[in-house]
């Protein structure tokens, strides 16, 4: 068992804030210098939660900058390439999205609705919060509309991701079988840059990278037209974690719209959340005790026990499902020192240091704990938060080996620091 008490040198809120400030480029924050030199979508929204504890206006700006680069069709891109930087692959020349400020052509987990409601409700400057939230509201609604239009053309209530990077869990075991079907003939030769900044043993493999780029080239060939991408994509997966984030954001947007007197928007967003929560049942696996991904090409559930199926707890799912997920996480806790591994450690495919194939990530921990606490499961939520704080004793790493606690990937990581500020401050307030 890991030690119950935090070590004497445990990082403080001030240490975490120093990381946020060091990575702040004024109107957006880079995830970490070197490895990720631009603005990432869900990183920014989660980062704002940490920033709000010391500078509310700056937190609003983080999200606003992202939405300044929203596409005309409503999509909010996963990367905004604010400035030229050769240290990252694939850059704007590969995406070719033809925007005034270059962006990628895919999206990321839509955590903005959740983040904006939280900033609004906690704001000490109410006038500022109302003004900034009111301006963001229709933009977030347009993003959600885009999801249901472009990524759920059959009206199932759940959306598909068309690229593993959209999930935010880039190289999860969840995608292996679907990714294997992506053709790689005609993929341009390329030089990866990520393995120059981080240990190659912690990063996705070359074979996976070829397929990631193959998908980008395929979509680029379709002119990034969202009306065509879904049906034409060889990769189409319905991820419970991704959908839970979207549905939680719909529910939070409804609450925010209600508070701002935008009744029509509130009614529409609430209806979406309710229909989606009902549809999530399609992804429930009774033998696994958790949700699973659905491959929309084969129409089969993917036998892969990842944290995506536990992250479903972030949405307002039925209490009996949340209770089962809490039990499932306790089962996982018997095989890992630190919750929550991104993949079940008993699976032979598990790899405790390779990115999303095993390591624990603080942002995911935060969302799982938040959902479980709201669903009346405070004990497991507290255990997850305590483990998160134990992990940062080794520094604000990108992610951690859930058995040894070893810090992996990039260092001085923005969203890890933001979540540390959030957990440290909120647990103090609760006690
Ligand atoms: C990696 C992660 C993704 C994150 C990005 C920037 O690609 O998988 O979730 O947004 O890094 O931190």
XYZ file of C-alpha atoms and ligand atoms in Angstrom:
443
model
C 0.000 0.000 0.000
C 1.086 3.554 -0.589
C 1.757 5.746 2.502
C -1.400 7.437 3.838
C 0.179 10.783 4.662
C 1.492 13.265 2.101
C 5.290 13.695 2.219
C 6.681 16.809 3.878
C 7.754 18.214 0.494
C 4.226 17.886 -0.980
C 3.591 20.692 -3.505
C 1.444 23.587 -2.380
C -1.186 25.671 -4.163
C 1.526 28.289 -4.687
C 3.770 25.759 -6.437
C 0.904 24.826 -8.751
C 0.073 28.464 -9.488
C 3.732 29.049 -10.396
C 3.403 26.364 -13.121
C 0.209 27.958 -14.464
C 1.935 31.334 -14.635
C 5.084 29.954 -16.244
C 3.006 28.395 -19.052
C 0.745 31.454 -19.503
C 1.320 33.285 -22.789
C -1.092 36.132 -21.956
C -4.392 35.077 -23.529
C -3.871 31.321 -23.581
C -1.758 28.773 -21.741
C 0.417 26.090 -23.353
C 0.029 22.576 -21.830
C 3.813 22.539 -21.308
C 6.662 24.283 -23.089
C 8.432 22.200 -25.748
C 6.164 19.149 -26.135
C 2.924 21.128 -26.690
C 3.676 24.732 -27.765
C 0.115 25.817 -28.775
C -3.381 26.061 -27.274
C -5.259 22.786 -26.727
C -9.039 22.751 -26.400
C -9.931 20.757 -23.274
C -6.627 21.659 -21.623
C -7.664 25.327 -21.722
C -11.150 24.758 -20.335
C -9.840 22.701 -17.413
C -6.953 25.115 -16.879
C -9.443 27.951 -16.418
C -10.802 26.166 -13.329
C -7.397 26.475 -11.684
C -6.790 30.032 -12.882
C -10.133 31.171 -11.437
C -8.775 30.609 -7.923
C -6.297 33.458 -8.320
C -7.463 35.519 -11.329
C -11.084 35.206 -12.474
C -10.775 37.570 -15.428
C -7.795 35.600 -16.746
C -9.769 32.350 -16.453
C -12.578 33.727 -18.646
C -10.014 34.907 -21.197
C -8.550 31.376 -21.483
C -11.882 29.998 -22.698
C -12.754 33.061 -24.791
C -9.494 32.797 -26.723
C -10.367 29.229 -27.644
C -13.830 30.230 -28.869
C -12.400 33.058 -30.972
C -11.157 30.249 -33.210
C -14.455 28.374 -33.406
C -15.267 27.393 -36.974
C -18.258 28.865 -38.796
C -20.040 25.492 -38.631
C -19.754 25.464 -34.807
C -16.790 23.094 -34.412
C -14.166 24.121 -31.865
C -10.781 22.775 -32.973
C -8.529 20.669 -30.783
C -5.434 22.828 -31.389
C -5.075 26.524 -32.188
C -1.651 27.197 -33.720
C -1.318 30.773 -32.462
C 2.362 31.116 -33.383
C 4.744 29.289 -35.626
C 6.686 26.531 -33.855
C 8.662 23.817 -35.597
C 8.897 21.679 -32.482
C 5.510 19.999 -32.974
C 4.239 17.484 -35.497
C 1.707 17.545 -37.177
C 1.684 21.314 -37.681
C -0.526 23.559 -39.875
C 1.148 22.385 -43.099
C -0.198 18.884 -42.471
C -3.712 19.907 -41.354
C -4.205 22.469 -44.162
C -7.465 23.776 -42.706
C -7.025 27.096 -44.457
C -7.935 29.383 -41.534
C -6.645 32.912 -40.820
C -5.026 31.583 -37.632
C -4.269 27.921 -38.396
C -6.064 25.254 -36.383
C -6.341 21.486 -36.504
C -9.444 20.074 -38.235
C -10.767 17.838 -35.463
C -12.241 18.565 -32.045
C -11.728 17.433 -28.434
C -13.903 16.563 -25.396
C -16.399 19.445 -24.989
C -15.768 20.276 -21.379
C -16.477 24.019 -21.910
C -20.153 23.891 -20.823
C -19.140 22.333 -17.525
C -16.209 24.712 -16.983
C -18.190 27.856 -17.760
C -21.017 26.930 -15.403
C -18.493 26.254 -12.653
C -16.702 29.588 -13.217
C -20.054 31.382 -13.237
C -21.407 29.805 -10.070
C -18.220 30.274 -8.087
C -17.492 33.809 -9.304
C -16.854 36.470 -6.699
C -17.231 39.141 -9.384
C -20.850 38.381 -10.388
C -21.218 41.224 -12.893
C -18.082 40.159 -14.739
C -19.160 36.519 -14.723
C -22.617 37.272 -16.067
C -21.271 39.353 -18.915
C -18.625 36.806 -19.908
C -20.896 33.759 -19.529
C -23.678 35.402 -21.550
C -21.303 35.956 -24.464
C -19.997 32.375 -24.374
C -23.408 30.716 -24.039
C -24.495 30.787 -27.735
C -21.025 29.734 -28.851
C -21.041 26.651 -26.646
C -24.605 25.888 -27.787
C -23.446 26.113 -31.412
C -20.634 23.668 -30.682
C -23.080 21.203 -29.127
C -25.442 21.628 -32.123
C -22.536 20.841 -34.410
C -21.826 17.629 -32.500
C -25.337 16.278 -32.816
C -25.589 17.353 -36.472
C -22.176 16.211 -37.713
C -21.413 13.301 -35.400
C -24.832 11.750 -34.805
C -26.443 11.860 -38.236
C -28.772 8.961 -37.386
C -30.060 10.735 -34.258
C -29.032 8.036 -31.766
C -28.466 10.575 -28.974
C -24.708 9.819 -28.833
C -21.871 11.192 -30.963
C -18.906 9.443 -32.593
C -15.285 10.509 -32.591
C -13.587 10.200 -35.971
C -9.972 10.340 -34.796
C -8.399 8.929 -31.605
C -7.034 12.399 -30.803
C -10.589 13.713 -30.534
C -11.168 11.531 -27.468
C -8.304 13.226 -25.626
C -7.197 9.652 -24.776
C -4.983 9.433 -27.837
C -3.529 5.906 -27.804
C -6.082 4.115 -25.620
C -6.475 0.369 -26.109
C -10.108 1.248 -26.943
C -9.036 2.351 -30.428
C -6.661 -0.498 -31.354
C -9.023 -2.654 -33.431
C -10.739 0.280 -35.152
C -7.414 1.980 -35.851
C -6.018 -1.206 -37.405
C -8.597 -0.848 -40.171
C -7.332 2.613 -41.161
C -5.410 2.353 -44.462
C -1.852 3.646 -44.417
C -0.917 3.402 -48.080
C -0.141 6.874 -49.340
C 0.752 8.268 -45.895
C 3.406 10.920 -46.368
C 6.798 10.198 -44.766
C 7.086 12.292 -41.592
C 9.379 13.037 -38.695
C 7.759 12.874 -35.253
C 8.773 15.539 -32.740
C 7.045 14.230 -29.590
C 9.695 11.539 -29.073
C 12.370 14.263 -29.011
C 10.679 15.924 -26.001
C 9.526 12.847 -24.068
C 10.657 9.252 -23.530
C 9.616 7.234 -26.641
C 8.621 4.326 -24.353
C 5.943 6.583 -22.851
C 4.519 7.704 -26.216
C 2.304 6.116 -28.922
C 4.015 3.718 -31.330
C 5.109 4.510 -34.889
C 2.414 2.187 -36.332
C -0.254 4.167 -34.454
C 1.205 7.471 -35.660
C 0.999 6.375 -39.288
C -2.705 5.715 -38.880
C -3.265 9.028 -37.057
C -1.710 10.812 -40.023
C -3.572 8.600 -42.498
C -6.872 9.812 -41.019
C -5.752 13.446 -41.160
C -4.834 13.067 -44.848
C -8.180 11.390 -45.571
C -10.196 14.207 -43.949
C -7.997 16.846 -45.579
C -8.861 15.238 -48.934
C -12.547 15.840 -48.105
C -11.840 19.543 -47.565
C -12.617 19.249 -43.804
C -16.313 19.320 -44.695
C -18.075 18.084 -41.529
C -21.139 17.100 -43.506
C -19.035 14.453 -45.287
C -16.532 13.318 -42.683
C -18.701 11.077 -40.491
C -19.974 8.761 -43.209
C -16.632 8.695 -45.037
C -14.479 7.927 -42.009
C -13.050 4.409 -41.576
C -12.761 5.220 -37.842
C -16.015 5.956 -35.966
C -16.231 5.167 -32.274
C -18.827 6.104 -29.640
C -16.798 6.686 -26.476
C -18.723 6.708 -23.170
C -16.242 9.122 -21.577
C -16.428 11.601 -24.432
C -20.222 11.416 -24.543
C -20.446 11.805 -20.772
C -18.461 15.042 -21.035
C -20.762 16.283 -23.793
C -23.917 15.327 -21.885
C -22.651 16.855 -18.644
C -21.858 20.018 -20.610
C -25.379 20.004 -22.106
C -26.892 19.655 -18.617
C -24.614 22.403 -17.255
C -25.351 24.660 -20.211
C -29.067 24.187 -19.505
C -28.571 25.253 -15.883
C -26.473 28.237 -16.930
C -28.982 29.295 -19.602
C -31.785 29.050 -17.041
C -29.863 31.281 -14.648
C -29.323 33.814 -17.442
C -32.995 33.784 -18.501
C -32.330 32.021 -21.832
C -35.268 29.650 -21.501
C -35.385 28.226 -25.033
C -31.704 27.383 -24.983
C -32.129 25.804 -21.538
C -35.018 23.601 -22.697
C -33.144 22.392 -25.789
C -29.938 21.633 -23.895
C -31.807 19.765 -21.166
C -33.652 17.625 -23.744
C -30.316 16.704 -25.341
C -28.834 15.720 -21.999
C -31.827 13.552 -21.112
C -31.943 11.784 -24.486
C -28.194 11.153 -24.363
C -28.262 9.762 -20.826
C -30.992 7.327 -21.903
C -28.923 6.359 -24.971
C -25.807 5.705 -22.842
C -27.540 2.515 -21.742
C -26.536 1.080 -25.137
C -22.920 1.190 -23.910
C -23.489 -0.498 -20.538
C -21.839 -3.900 -20.121
C -23.252 -5.880 -17.218
C -20.442 -8.496 -17.195
C -17.808 -5.717 -17.119
C -19.600 -3.600 -14.525
C -18.869 -0.483 -16.572
C -19.580 1.226 -19.883
C -17.687 0.256 -23.058
C -17.020 1.953 -26.387
C -19.200 1.128 -29.373
C -17.567 0.743 -32.767
C -19.987 2.420 -35.154
C -18.458 0.622 -38.166
C -18.872 -2.945 -36.829
C -21.811 -1.965 -34.551
C -20.206 -3.946 -31.711
C -19.104 -3.029 -28.197
C -15.311 -2.889 -27.813
C -14.003 -5.319 -25.174
C -11.588 -2.914 -23.519
C -11.804 -1.959 -19.841
C -10.590 1.624 -20.012
C -11.210 4.700 -17.916
C -13.495 5.957 -20.717
C -16.178 3.650 -19.322
C -15.635 4.982 -15.784
C -15.581 8.609 -16.865
C -19.260 8.114 -17.717
C -19.774 8.929 -14.023
C -19.142 12.581 -14.938
C -22.604 12.716 -16.576
C -25.810 12.638 -14.526
C -26.271 8.886 -15.057
C -28.791 6.875 -12.982
C -27.670 6.419 -9.335
C -27.523 2.618 -9.583
C -25.065 2.915 -12.488
C -22.905 5.392 -10.542
C -22.933 3.002 -7.565
C -21.756 0.129 -9.788
C -18.984 2.310 -11.228
C -17.862 3.154 -7.687
C -17.633 -0.575 -6.940
C -15.795 -1.174 -10.187
C -13.224 1.498 -9.267
C -12.777 -0.211 -5.896
C -12.071 -3.453 -7.768
C -9.450 -1.629 -9.854
C -7.967 -0.182 -6.635
C -7.034 -3.711 -5.562
C -4.608 -3.902 -8.510
C -3.141 -0.358 -8.548
C -1.635 1.824 -5.833
C -3.007 5.043 -7.262
C -6.419 5.630 -8.793
C -7.551 5.852 -11.548
C -5.492 3.882 -14.092
C -6.487 4.720 -17.658
C -6.715 0.998 -18.327
C -7.429 -2.049 -16.195
C -4.046 -3.292 -14.872
C -5.138 -6.945 -15.128
C -5.488 -6.696 -18.924
C -2.355 -8.099 -20.680
C -2.433 -5.046 -22.987
C -2.036 -2.670 -20.001
C 1.148 -0.568 -20.022
C 1.599 1.587 -16.916
C 3.888 4.133 -18.545
C 2.574 4.453 -22.071
C 0.329 7.505 -22.166
C -3.356 6.379 -22.185
C -2.728 2.617 -21.991
C -2.456 2.515 -18.201
C -1.191 5.741 -16.572
C -3.314 7.857 -14.229
C -4.196 11.410 -15.317
C -5.290 14.061 -12.821
C -7.866 15.692 -15.089
C -9.687 12.390 -15.541
C -9.476 11.718 -11.804
C -11.042 15.090 -11.153
C -14.003 14.510 -13.463
C -14.652 10.961 -12.218
C -14.528 12.146 -8.586
C -16.760 15.140 -9.306
C -19.432 12.951 -10.909
C -19.300 10.293 -8.200
C -19.571 12.848 -5.404
C -22.634 14.381 -7.102
C -24.112 10.875 -7.416
C -23.829 10.277 -3.657
C -20.534 8.348 -3.668
C -18.267 10.620 -1.574
C -15.965 7.900 -0.178
C -14.557 6.820 -3.531
C -14.404 10.455 -4.684
C -12.238 11.277 -1.674
C -9.990 8.291 -2.288
C -9.465 9.419 -5.905
C -8.623 12.958 -4.792
C -6.250 11.742 -2.080
C -4.448 9.555 -4.625
C -4.217 12.532 -6.995
C -2.530 14.618 -4.311
C -0.181 11.749 -3.466
C 0.847 11.570 -7.125
C 1.777 15.252 -7.419
C 4.316 14.807 -4.630
C 6.532 13.701 -7.547
C 5.859 16.977 -9.417
C 3.193 18.238 -11.834
C 3.773 15.590 -14.494
C 1.653 14.974 -17.561
C 0.618 11.556 -16.146
C 1.776 8.906 -13.664
C 2.394 5.175 -13.461
C -0.553 4.054 -11.269
C 1.437 1.263 -9.623
C 4.788 2.947 -8.897
C 3.646 6.599 -8.947
C 6.493 7.408 -11.369
C 5.934 10.770 -13.130
C 5.823 10.303 -16.934
C 5.542 12.288 -20.180
C 6.045 16.053 -20.049
C 6.894 17.933 -16.841
C 5.552 21.202 -15.320
C 2.200 20.387 -16.854
C -0.530 23.018 -16.909
C -3.701 21.002 -16.428
C -2.133 18.810 -13.749
C -1.237 22.001 -11.864
C -4.717 23.486 -12.467
C -6.414 20.398 -11.063
C -4.007 20.412 -8.110
C -5.074 24.006 -7.308
C -8.691 22.970 -7.624
C -8.474 19.815 -5.473
C -6.274 21.420 -2.798
C -8.500 24.494 -2.510
C -11.827 22.690 -2.641
C -10.869 19.933 -0.193
C -9.771 22.621 2.256
C -13.135 24.372 1.859
C -15.050 21.125 2.358
C -13.190 20.191 5.579
C -2.113 14.794 -25.534
C -3.303 14.288 -24.755
C -4.486 15.207 -24.953
C -4.079 16.624 -24.569
C -2.790 17.085 -25.259
C -2.234 18.377 -24.697
O -2.355 14.790 -26.893
O -3.634 12.979 -25.102
O -5.596 14.780 -24.226
O -5.098 17.519 -24.840
O -1.796 16.103 -25.120
O -2.025 18.276 -23.319
